[in-house]
C-alpha cells in the first residue's frame, strides 16, 4: 500500500525525523500529486540541505542561484521537491527582485561568488512590457523585445566568461492581459507574430552559447494551469502562478538531473496492455489490439513514442511475463506493429519475477539498474519493482492506454541538453556488445577471447567536434569515473584551450564494430609534473585492457615531455568503488589527500612504466604540454 505523502512527511516532521529518514523521501514524493508535492517542497525547503547532509553526507547536492526580473523566491520550494524526487538536495541562492542584469553582468556579484552549479534566470512578459510606452503598438513591443534579446545575449556571454555550470533562460509566455488591450484583431495577430518570432530567437541563443539552456515555457501551459495570479503579480511582483512555478520547476529539475549525470539510459517496457492491448497468452496473436480500433490506436501511439525516444540513443528493452516464441512472432510478423524486434536491444519474455529479469538485464548491458525506466500497467508488478529495486524509475500505467504516452513522458527521464553522434549509435553498439558476450562464451579463457576480439584503440587530443561527448562522459559516467568531476561543454572547451592542458579522447573498435568515443583523460601540467584531473571510461568497454593501455600511454607521454612524475586522484562515490585500486594497481604510490572530501592522491615516478596489454592495437596522437 502506498503511503499518503503529506501524512507520512508530516509525521516524520512532527517527530523531527525528516532529515534522518531522507532516503525515504524520494519514493514518497515521486508518487505525490500536485498539492502534495507543493506541501512537501515547502517542508523540505525549510529543513534545508545541511540538516540532511549531517545525517546522510553522501547525498548529492545541487547548488542553484535563482534570479530574474520578477520575484523568484517562489521557485525554491517546487524545485526542492522536484529534486527530492530524484534523490538530490537543493542548496539555493535567491537574488533580490529585478536583480538579473546586475547578477549576471557583474563578475563580482553575490551570484558569482556563490559559485552555483546552475543559474536559473526566470523571465516573464514584464521584462518587455515594463518598458513599452503608453499607449503602445506591436512595433513598440518588437523594439523593446529586440533590445532585451541583445541584453540576454550579452549576459550569456558574461556568464560563459565568469560562471560555471549551466545558465537557464526560458521563453516568455504572453499573458492575455496584453493581447486583450488591443481591440483590433489584426493588431493582436501582429503582436502574436512579434512575440513568437522573438521567442524563437531566444531559443536559438542556445546555438551560440554552450553553457546556456533555454526552456520553452509554452508546452507547459494548458487549460488547467493558470499562467498568472493577478493578486500575487500586482502586490508581490510574482509574475507566475504557483501552478506555473511547479510546472517550470519540473523541467528545471530534469535539466539539473541530467547535469549531474543522472539521466536515464534504458526504457524497459512491459508488453501485454502496455505495448499492445490484451493478453497475448489468452487472446492470441490475432486477438491483441495494435491498431484499427480506438484502443488499438492508443497502443500504437505508445509504440510510436517509444520508437521516437529510442531513435535518439535511448536503449529500448522489453520484459514481459510471456512465452518468448509468441512474443517474437508478434514483433516480427504482426502487420500493425510499429515496434519490431530490431528496435529492442533485448526482449526478455519468461515467467520469472520482473525485478529479477531487470537485474539480469542490467548485468547483460553492464548498466546500473538506476539507468532503467520501467513502464508497466500492473500495480502489482510496479509495486514489486519499487520495493525490490528502488533505484529503478517506475512509470505506473493503468487500464487507460490513451494516457500511457503522457505518463511515460511526464518526468523527462531521458532529457539531456544535447544529443551526440555517439548517442545515436548507442543502441547499435549495445547490440554489438551483447554479441561480444555471446562470442566470449566460446572461449576457455579471457586472454584467448581478448586476442580474438581484436581490440583497436585510438588515443588522441579531442577534436572540437568531440568536446560535447567528453562533457557527456563526465556527466553520465559513474562507474569508471575516478574523480566524479562534472563538466559542461564550455568548461571542457576551456580546458582544451588552456596551455599545458590535455583533453584526450579514447576511441575503440573491434571485430564487431566501432564503439566510438568510449572514454576521456583530462590532465594539466604543474611544473615538472603531469596532473591527471580525471580518467573516464564507458561501462561498455570495461575489462578489455583499454584503461591500462591508455594509462601507460599517458605515463610514457609525460616522460617523453621531460616531466618527472604523474599525479592522479581518486574520489570515492556510491558508484565507482570498482576502480578505487586503479592507480595503485598500475604502479602509483600513495601521495596523501583523502580527507574532508578531497581525493586520495597517488604519484608515479615514471621510472618503470607498465607496457600496454599486447592484445591492444594502440594508435596515439597526443599533443605537447608546453605552458
mmCIF file of C-alpha atoms in Angstrom, residues 37 65 87 319 424 460 606:
data_model
loop_
_atom_site.group_PDB
_atom_site.id
_atom_site.type_symbol
_atom_site.label_atom_id
_atom_site.label_comp_id
_atom_site.label_asym_id
_atom_site.label_seq_id
_atom_site.Cartn_x
_atom_site.Cartn_y
_atom_site.Cartn_z
ATOM 1 C CA UNK A 37 4.300 17.954 -3.931
ATOM 2 C CA UNK A 65 21.124 30.509 -7.964
ATOM 3 C CA UNK A 87 17.381 11.872 -4.790
ATOM 4 C CA UNK A 319 10.449 -7.500 -20.005
ATOM 5 C CA UNK A 424 22.550 7.994 -31.845
ATOM 6 C CA UNK A 460 44.311 11.345 -29.177
ATOM 7 C CA UNK A 606 57.943 7.300 -14.347
#
